[in-house]
GROMACS .gro file of C-alpha atoms in nm:
model
  352
    1MET     CA    1   4.606   8.373  10.463
    2ALA     CA    2   4.395   8.652  10.611
    3GLU     CA    3   4.099   8.417  10.648
    4ALA     CA    4   4.318   8.158  10.823
    5ALA     CA    5   4.446   8.422  11.061
    6ALA     CA    6   4.093   8.535  11.135
    7ASP     CA    7   3.986   8.177  11.203
    8GLN     CA    8   4.280   8.130  11.436
    9GLN     CA    9   4.191   8.448  11.625
   10GLN     CA   10   3.831   8.333  11.656
   11GLU     CA   11   3.945   7.994  11.790
   12VAL     CA   12   4.166   8.156  12.051
   13LYS     CA   13   3.881   8.385  12.154
   14THR     CA   14   3.649   8.085  12.194
   15GLU     CA   15   3.885   7.872  12.401
   16LEU     CA   16   4.050   8.146  12.601
   17PRO     CA   17   3.783   8.418  12.627
   18ASN     CA   18   3.999   8.626  12.856
   19LYS     CA   19   4.358   8.640  12.730
   20LYS     CA   20   4.460   8.850  13.027
   21ARG     CA   21   4.340   8.586  13.272
   22ALA     CA   22   4.637   8.445  13.460
   23LEU     CA   23   4.698   8.079  13.390
   24SER     CA   24   4.615   7.852  13.681
   25GLY     CA   25   4.882   7.631  13.833
   26VAL     CA   26   4.752   7.317  13.666
   27GLU     CA   27   4.735   7.496  13.329
   28ARG     CA   28   5.100   7.602  13.363
   29ALA     CA   29   5.195   7.246  13.452
   30ALA     CA   30   5.001   7.113  13.150
   31ILE     CA   31   5.176   7.357  12.916
   32LEU     CA   32   5.512   7.255  13.061
   33LEU     CA   33   5.443   6.885  13.007
   34LEU     CA   34   5.318   6.943  12.652
   35SER     CA   35   5.640   7.132  12.582
   36LEU     CA   36   5.864   6.857  12.718
   37GLY     CA   37   5.771   6.586  12.469
   38GLU     CA   38   5.616   6.245  12.527
   39GLN     CA   39   5.912   6.067  12.690
   40ASP     CA   40   6.006   6.340  12.937
   41ALA     CA   41   5.644   6.416  13.020
   42ALA     CA   42   5.587   6.046  13.093
   43GLU     CA   43   5.884   6.046  13.332
   44VAL     CA   44   5.735   6.340  13.520
   45MET     CA   45   5.392   6.175  13.535
   46LYS     CA   46   5.543   5.869  13.701
   47HIS     CA   47   5.607   6.075  14.011
   48LEU     CA   48   5.246   6.198  14.047
   49GLY     CA   49   4.952   6.035  14.217
   50PRO     CA   50   4.652   5.904  14.021
   51LYS     CA   51   4.437   6.210  14.091
   52GLU     CA   52   4.712   6.452  13.988
   53VAL     CA   53   4.773   6.255  13.668
   54GLN     CA   54   4.400   6.258  13.590
   55GLY     CA   55   4.372   6.632  13.656
   56LEU     CA   56   4.675   6.715  13.443
   57GLY     CA   57   4.561   6.482  13.166
   58GLN     CA   58   4.218   6.643  13.151
   59THR     CA   59   4.371   6.990  13.143
   60MET     CA   60   4.616   6.889  12.868
   61ALA     CA   61   4.329   6.747  12.662
   62GLN     CA   62   4.114   7.059  12.702
   63LEU     CA   63   4.389   7.317  12.665
   64GLY     CA   64   4.359   7.522  12.348
   65GLY     CA   65   4.446   7.860  12.207
   66VAL     CA   66   4.776   7.883  12.397
   67THR     CA   67   4.993   8.163  12.266
   68ARG     CA   68   5.365   8.144  12.206
   69ASP     CA   69   5.416   8.410  12.473
   70GLN     CA   70   5.230   8.200  12.731
   71VAL     CA   71   5.446   7.896  12.653
   72SER     CA   72   5.758   8.111  12.673
   73ASP     CA   73   5.651   8.255  13.009
   74VAL     CA   74   5.584   7.909  13.155
   75LEU     CA   75   5.918   7.770  13.036
   76SER     CA   76   6.100   8.081  13.154
   77GLU     CA   77   5.944   8.056  13.499
   78PHE     CA   78   6.038   7.689  13.522
   79CYS     CA   79   6.398   7.759  13.416
   80ASP     CA   80   6.426   8.038  13.670
   81THR     CA   81   6.307   7.800  13.940
   82VAL     CA   82   6.562   7.535  13.843
   83ASP     CA   83   6.844   7.791  13.811
   84SER     CA   84   6.776   7.951  14.147
   85GLN     CA   85   6.741   7.629  14.345
   86THR     CA   86   6.912   7.296  14.358
   87ALA     CA   87   6.854   6.977  14.550
   88LEU     CA   88   7.227   6.966  14.631
   89GLY     CA   89   7.318   7.130  14.958
   90VAL     CA   90   6.961   7.215  15.061
   91GLU     CA   91   6.681   7.032  15.235
   92ALA     CA   92   6.523   6.804  14.972
   93ASP     CA   93   6.175   6.837  15.120
   94GLU     CA   94   6.188   7.215  15.095
   95TYR     CA   95   6.315   7.195  14.738
   96ILE     CA   96   6.025   6.966  14.639
   97ARG     CA   97   5.774   7.198  14.805
   98ASN     CA   98   5.913   7.510  14.632
   99VAL     CA   99   5.931   7.356  14.284
  100LEU     CA  100   5.581   7.207  14.298
  101THR     CA  101   5.437   7.531  14.432
  102LYS     CA  102   5.590   7.718  14.139
  103ALA     CA  103   5.463   7.460  13.891
  104LEU     CA  104   5.116   7.383  14.027
  105GLY     CA  105   5.019   7.676  14.247
  106GLU     CA  106   5.000   7.681  14.625
  107ASP     CA  107   4.662   7.511  14.674
  108LYS     CA  108   4.732   7.208  14.456
  109ALA     CA  109   5.097   7.183  14.560
  110ASP     CA  110   5.015   7.170  14.933
  111SER     CA  111   4.801   6.859  14.892
  112LEU     CA  112   5.049   6.689  14.660
  113VAL     CA  113   5.353   6.773  14.874
  114ASP     CA  114   5.187   6.632  15.185
  115ARG     CA  115   5.112   6.309  15.002
  116ILE     CA  116   5.468   6.285  14.872
  117LEU     CA  117   5.647   6.371  15.195
  118LEU     CA  118   5.416   6.184  15.432
  119GLY     CA  119   5.374   5.889  15.199
  120LYS     CA  120   5.740   5.803  15.140
  121GLY     CA  121   5.728   5.511  15.384
  122SER     CA  122   5.357   5.458  15.411
  123LYS     CA  123   5.216   5.116  15.489
  124GLY     CA  124   4.896   4.983  15.635
  125LEU     CA  125   4.610   5.231  15.640
  126GLU     CA  126   4.831   5.512  15.511
  127SER     CA  127   4.903   5.310  15.197
  128LEU     CA  128   4.532   5.315  15.109
  129ARG     CA  129   4.559   5.690  15.050
  130TRP     CA  130   4.797   5.614  14.764
  131MET     CA  131   4.577   5.353  14.599
  132GLU     CA  132   4.316   5.415  14.333
  133SER     CA  133   3.968   5.436  14.479
  134ARG     CA  134   3.846   5.131  14.286
  135ALA     CA  135   4.127   4.920  14.431
  136VAL     CA  136   4.039   5.036  14.783
  137ALA     CA  137   3.672   4.956  14.723
  138GLU     CA  138   3.758   4.606  14.604
  139MET     CA  139   3.976   4.550  14.908
  140ILE     CA  140   3.725   4.657  15.173
  141ARG     CA  141   3.389   4.566  15.016
  142VAL     CA  142   3.384   4.228  15.196
  143GLU     CA  143   3.471   4.378  15.533
  144HIS     CA  144   3.218   4.450  15.808
  145PRO     CA  145   3.047   4.790  15.756
  146GLN     CA  146   3.206   4.917  16.077
  147ILE     CA  147   3.553   4.845  15.937
  148ILE     CA  148   3.460   5.016  15.611
  149ALA     CA  149   3.333   5.317  15.807
  150ILE     CA  150   3.663   5.347  15.995
  151VAL     CA  151   3.864   5.320  15.674
  152LEU     CA  152   3.657   5.586  15.496
  153SER     CA  153   3.682   5.811  15.802
  154PHE     CA  154   4.060   5.779  15.778
  155LEU     CA  155   4.083   5.869  15.408
  156GLU     CA  156   4.043   6.215  15.257
  157ALA     CA  157   3.679   6.309  15.191
  158ASP     CA  158   3.706   6.312  14.811
  159GLN     CA  159   3.869   5.969  14.800
  160SER     CA  160   3.617   5.833  15.051
  161ALA     CA  161   3.334   5.964  14.832
  162GLU     CA  162   3.469   5.777  14.530
  163VAL     CA  163   3.501   5.454  14.730
  164LEU     CA  164   3.154   5.496  14.882
  165SER     CA  165   3.001   5.542  14.536
  166MET     CA  166   3.145   5.205  14.429
  167LEU     CA  167   2.982   5.014  14.716
  168PRO     CA  168   2.632   4.856  14.694
  169GLU     CA  169   2.350   5.100  14.772
  170GLN     CA  170   2.248   4.943  15.103
  171VAL     CA  171   2.610   4.926  15.217
  172ARG     CA  172   2.651   5.297  15.141
  173THR     CA  173   2.370   5.386  15.380
  174ASP     CA  174   2.492   5.154  15.655
  175VAL     CA  175   2.848   5.281  15.625
  176THR     CA  176   2.745   5.649  15.621
  177LEU     CA  177   2.530   5.596  15.929
  178ARG     CA  178   2.826   5.441  16.107
  179ILE     CA  179   3.058   5.723  16.001
  180ALA     CA  180   2.813   5.985  16.127
  181THR     CA  181   2.774   5.810  16.464
  182LEU     CA  182   3.141   5.716  16.502
  183ASP     CA  183   3.273   5.898  16.806
  184GLY     CA  184   3.643   5.841  16.757
  185ILE     CA  185   3.824   5.512  16.794
  186GLN     CA  186   4.066   5.382  17.054
  187PRO     CA  187   4.428   5.413  16.936
  188ASN     CA  188   4.500   5.045  17.005
  189ALA     CA  189   4.201   4.943  16.790
  190LEU     CA  190   4.323   5.172  16.513
  191HIS     CA  191   4.668   5.018  16.527
  192GLU     CA  192   4.520   4.668  16.517
  193LEU     CA  193   4.330   4.761  16.203
  194ASP     CA  194   4.644   4.915  16.059
  195GLU     CA  195   4.833   4.593  16.121
  196ILE     CA  196   4.569   4.397  15.929
  197PHE     CA  197   4.633   4.608  15.622
  198GLU     CA  198   5.007   4.603  15.682
  199ARG     CA  199   5.009   4.227  15.654
  200GLN     CA  200   4.841   4.261  15.316
  201PHE     CA  201   5.117   4.495  15.204
  202ALA     CA  202   5.406   4.297  15.356
  203GLY     CA  203   5.456   4.518  15.660
  204GLY     CA  204   5.575   4.864  15.749
  205ASN     CA  205   5.549   5.104  16.040
  206THR     CA  206   5.256   5.287  16.198
  207SER     CA  207   5.433   5.610  16.282
  208ASN     CA  208   5.188   5.814  16.073
  209LEU     CA  209   4.886   5.709  16.280
  210LYS     CA  210   4.873   6.007  16.513
  211SER     CA  211   4.503   6.061  16.564
  212ALA     CA  212   4.210   5.846  16.662
  213ASN     CA  213   3.954   6.125  16.622
  214LEU     CA  214   3.779   5.965  16.328
  215GLY     CA  215   3.423   5.987  16.203
  216GLY     CA  216   3.134   6.203  16.314
  217VAL     CA  217   2.850   6.389  16.145
  218LYS     CA  218   3.091   6.644  15.989
  219LYS     CA  219   3.297   6.368  15.828
  220ALA     CA  220   2.985   6.208  15.684
  221ALA     CA  221   2.877   6.547  15.546
  222ASP     CA  222   3.222   6.610  15.396
  223ILE     CA  223   3.214   6.275  15.216
  224LEU     CA  224   2.861   6.324  15.082
  225ASN     CA  225   2.962   6.666  14.952
  226PHE     CA  226   3.181   6.487  14.696
  227VAL     CA  227   2.945   6.212  14.575
  228ASP     CA  228   2.709   6.240  14.278
  229SER     CA  229   2.370   6.392  14.351
  230ASN     CA  230   2.182   6.065  14.297
  231VAL     CA  231   2.408   5.882  14.544
  232GLU     CA  232   2.378   6.167  14.794
  233THR     CA  233   1.997   6.173  14.769
  234GLY     CA  234   1.970   5.796  14.803
  235VAL     CA  235   2.191   5.781  15.110
  236LEU     CA  236   2.021   6.073  15.285
  237ASP     CA  237   1.674   5.938  15.207
  238ASN     CA  238   1.764   5.599  15.350
  239ILE     CA  239   1.917   5.753  15.661
  240ASN     CA  240   1.607   5.969  15.700
  241ASP     CA  241   1.395   5.652  15.712
  242VAL     CA  242   1.606   5.526  16.002
  243ASP     CA  243   1.700   5.847  16.183
  244PRO     CA  244   1.540   6.171  16.052
  245GLU     CA  245   1.728   6.388  16.301
  246LEU     CA  246   2.066   6.248  16.198
  247SER     CA  247   1.979   6.295  15.830
  248GLN     CA  248   1.896   6.660  15.897
  249ASN     CA  249   2.215   6.710  16.099
  250ILE     CA  250   2.422   6.578  15.810
  251GLN     CA  251   2.242   6.804  15.562
  252ASP     CA  252   2.294   7.104  15.790
  253LEU     CA  253   2.669   7.051  15.771
  254MET     CA  254   2.681   6.997  15.398
  255PHE     CA  255   2.765   7.279  15.162
  256VAL     CA  256   2.616   7.237  14.816
  257PHE     CA  257   2.631   7.454  14.506
  258ASP     CA  258   2.302   7.632  14.571
  259ASN     CA  259   2.439   7.744  14.910
  260LEU     CA  260   2.669   7.983  14.722
  261ALA     CA  261   2.373   8.220  14.719
  262ASP     CA  262   2.408   8.250  15.098
  263ILE     CA  263   2.775   8.350  15.130
  264ASP     CA  264   2.893   8.709  15.158
  265ASP     CA  265   2.965   8.923  14.851
  266ARG     CA  266   3.337   8.958  14.920
  267SER     CA  267   3.375   8.579  14.930
  268VAL     CA  268   3.180   8.543  14.604
  269GLN     CA  269   3.404   8.797  14.434
  270ALA     CA  270   3.719   8.619  14.554
  271LEU     CA  271   3.582   8.284  14.439
  272LEU     CA  272   3.489   8.413  14.093
  273ARG     CA  273   3.847   8.527  14.037
  274GLU     CA  274   3.964   8.166  14.077
  275VAL     CA  275   3.698   7.991  13.867
  276PRO     CA  276   3.755   7.938  13.491
  277SER     CA  277   3.484   8.106  13.284
  278ASP     CA  278   3.385   7.789  13.096
  279THR     CA  279   3.341   7.602  13.425
  280LEU     CA  280   3.125   7.882  13.566
  281ILE     CA  281   2.901   7.890  13.258
  282THR     CA  282   2.843   7.513  13.268
  283ALA     CA  283   2.779   7.513  13.643
  284LEU     CA  284   2.526   7.796  13.623
  285LYS     CA  285   2.325   7.614  13.353
  286GLY     CA  286   2.183   7.389  13.624
  287SER     CA  287   2.175   7.629  13.918
  288GLU     CA  288   1.893   7.803  14.100
  289ASP     CA  289   1.811   8.162  14.002
  290ALA     CA  290   1.931   8.278  14.344
  291VAL     CA  291   2.283   8.155  14.265
  292LYS     CA  292   2.282   8.321  13.924
  293ASP     CA  293   2.161   8.647  14.077
  294LYS     CA  294   2.437   8.629  14.339
  295VAL     CA  295   2.700   8.582  14.069
  296PHE     CA  296   2.568   8.861  13.846
  297LYS     CA  297   2.549   9.094  14.146
  298ASN     CA  298   2.919   9.047  14.216
  299MET     CA  299   3.038   9.108  13.860
  300SER     CA  300   3.076   9.430  13.668
  301LYS     CA  301   2.777   9.521  13.453
  302ARG     CA  302   2.967   9.443  13.134
  303ALA     CA  303   3.099   9.111  13.263
  304GLY     CA  304   2.753   9.016  13.383
  305GLU     CA  305   2.600   9.091  13.043
  306MET     CA  306   2.868   8.885  12.870
  307LEU     CA  307   2.805   8.596  13.108
  308LYS     CA  308   2.430   8.609  13.040
  309ASP     CA  309   2.498   8.604  12.666
  310ASP     CA  310   2.731   8.306  12.708
  311LEU     CA  311   2.468   8.122  12.912
  312GLU     CA  312   2.207   8.173  12.643
  313ALA     CA  313   2.447   8.069  12.367
  314LYS     CA  314   2.562   7.760  12.554
  315GLY     CA  315   2.252   7.559  12.473
  316PRO     CA  316   2.154   7.232  12.645
  317VAL     CA  317   2.421   7.079  12.869
  318ARG     CA  318   2.434   6.725  13.005
  319LEU     CA  319   2.345   6.702  13.371
  320SER     CA  320   2.665   6.508  13.442
  321ASP     CA  321   2.871   6.796  13.297
  322VAL     CA  322   2.682   7.048  13.511
  323GLU     CA  323   2.739   6.843  13.826
  324GLU     CA  324   3.109   6.803  13.744
  325ALA     CA  325   3.150   7.178  13.695
  326GLN     CA  326   2.965   7.252  14.019
  327LYS     CA  327   3.186   7.004  14.204
  328GLU     CA  328   3.496   7.175  14.066
  329ILE     CA  329   3.376   7.514  14.189
  330LEU     CA  330   3.284   7.371  14.530
  331GLY     CA  331   3.629   7.217  14.553
  332ILE     CA  332   3.789   7.556  14.487
  333ALA     CA  333   3.556   7.716  14.742
  334ARG     CA  334   3.643   7.463  15.013
  335ARG     CA  335   4.016   7.503  14.955
  336MET     CA  336   3.984   7.881  14.978
  337ALA     CA  337   3.775   7.848  15.294
  338GLU     CA  338   4.031   7.619  15.455
  339ALA     CA  339   4.302   7.872  15.367
  340GLY     CA  340   4.096   8.147  15.530
  341ASP     CA  341   4.050   8.339  15.204
  342ILE     CA  342   3.670   8.317  15.206
  343THR     CA  343   3.393   8.219  15.446
  344LEU     CA  344   3.132   7.962  15.354
  345GLY     CA  345   2.812   7.993  15.553
  346GLY     CA  346   2.565   7.707  15.515
  347LYS     CA  347   2.229   7.635  15.671
  348GLY     CA  348   2.201   7.736  16.032
  349ASP     CA  349   2.515   7.949  16.006
  350GLN     CA  350   2.733   7.640  15.992
  351TYR     CA  351   3.083   7.687  15.852
  352VAL     CA  352   3.315   7.457  15.663
   0.00000   0.00000   0.00000
């Protein structure tokens, strides 16, 4: 019995190295779904978008060493939310926003709420934001590269990156070039394009099409920030063959993992508080020494020594796992920068 207890304690220590670390929003949501049972959890999942389902599923699969107190706290918090609010007699949109913020955390809830509330009657181009990236790629791959460029400029950068990665290599370069050199689009042309997609989805309205300021070098950089490194390198190399200045302009506006060495100490410290320790260890396995030094500099001496020990004990890590961890950290950094919590300074003092 004592040996079993010791093994259990060791397992908890391995999977949750810092018991005092506050659970993230997605971890609380995962614990809640695991507590609900298969049928009820499935009903909840039906109301989430593909990316949210994937994120929750991955967290549920990786979650380990959860204590009874943590489960109790999550369930208690959820019950308090339900008890204190009701969809009857209050604005439904506000209720949805409050509940999801409690369950998922502010950063993740903001994105999901916008998709839910803005997407309730979406058709045409807006409907593409609700489709899986592979389905969007299949739909637009036969279109003219200029049409593809407009569509990808309209979508969120992470979704556009997934679609771009599924296109043939030469098309990727052509489309990225067109995105970077796209200087907006006339509203009537945008509505005509929207109507084309509407007809494919049996019609709707175009009330959500408010802006024609699509494309540009910044948009191209944002999209390439989310693609795999081999896709990014290939696209930039091909653009460099055609237009070296444009290739450099795109790179100047990109913020990659190694650029973390250039941001201020206060921003690094704020970022480290939001990054799971396992993700940080994996990401640093493939980073430049300058990034590692920046991280160690902004940790306590004891925490830094523990991190160095963990890095040494980690052993070889697949490059794909390193890139995934670095992308996760960059995603957190961009969200914090957009919220004004940190400042990301890239090459040439560019900011994102």
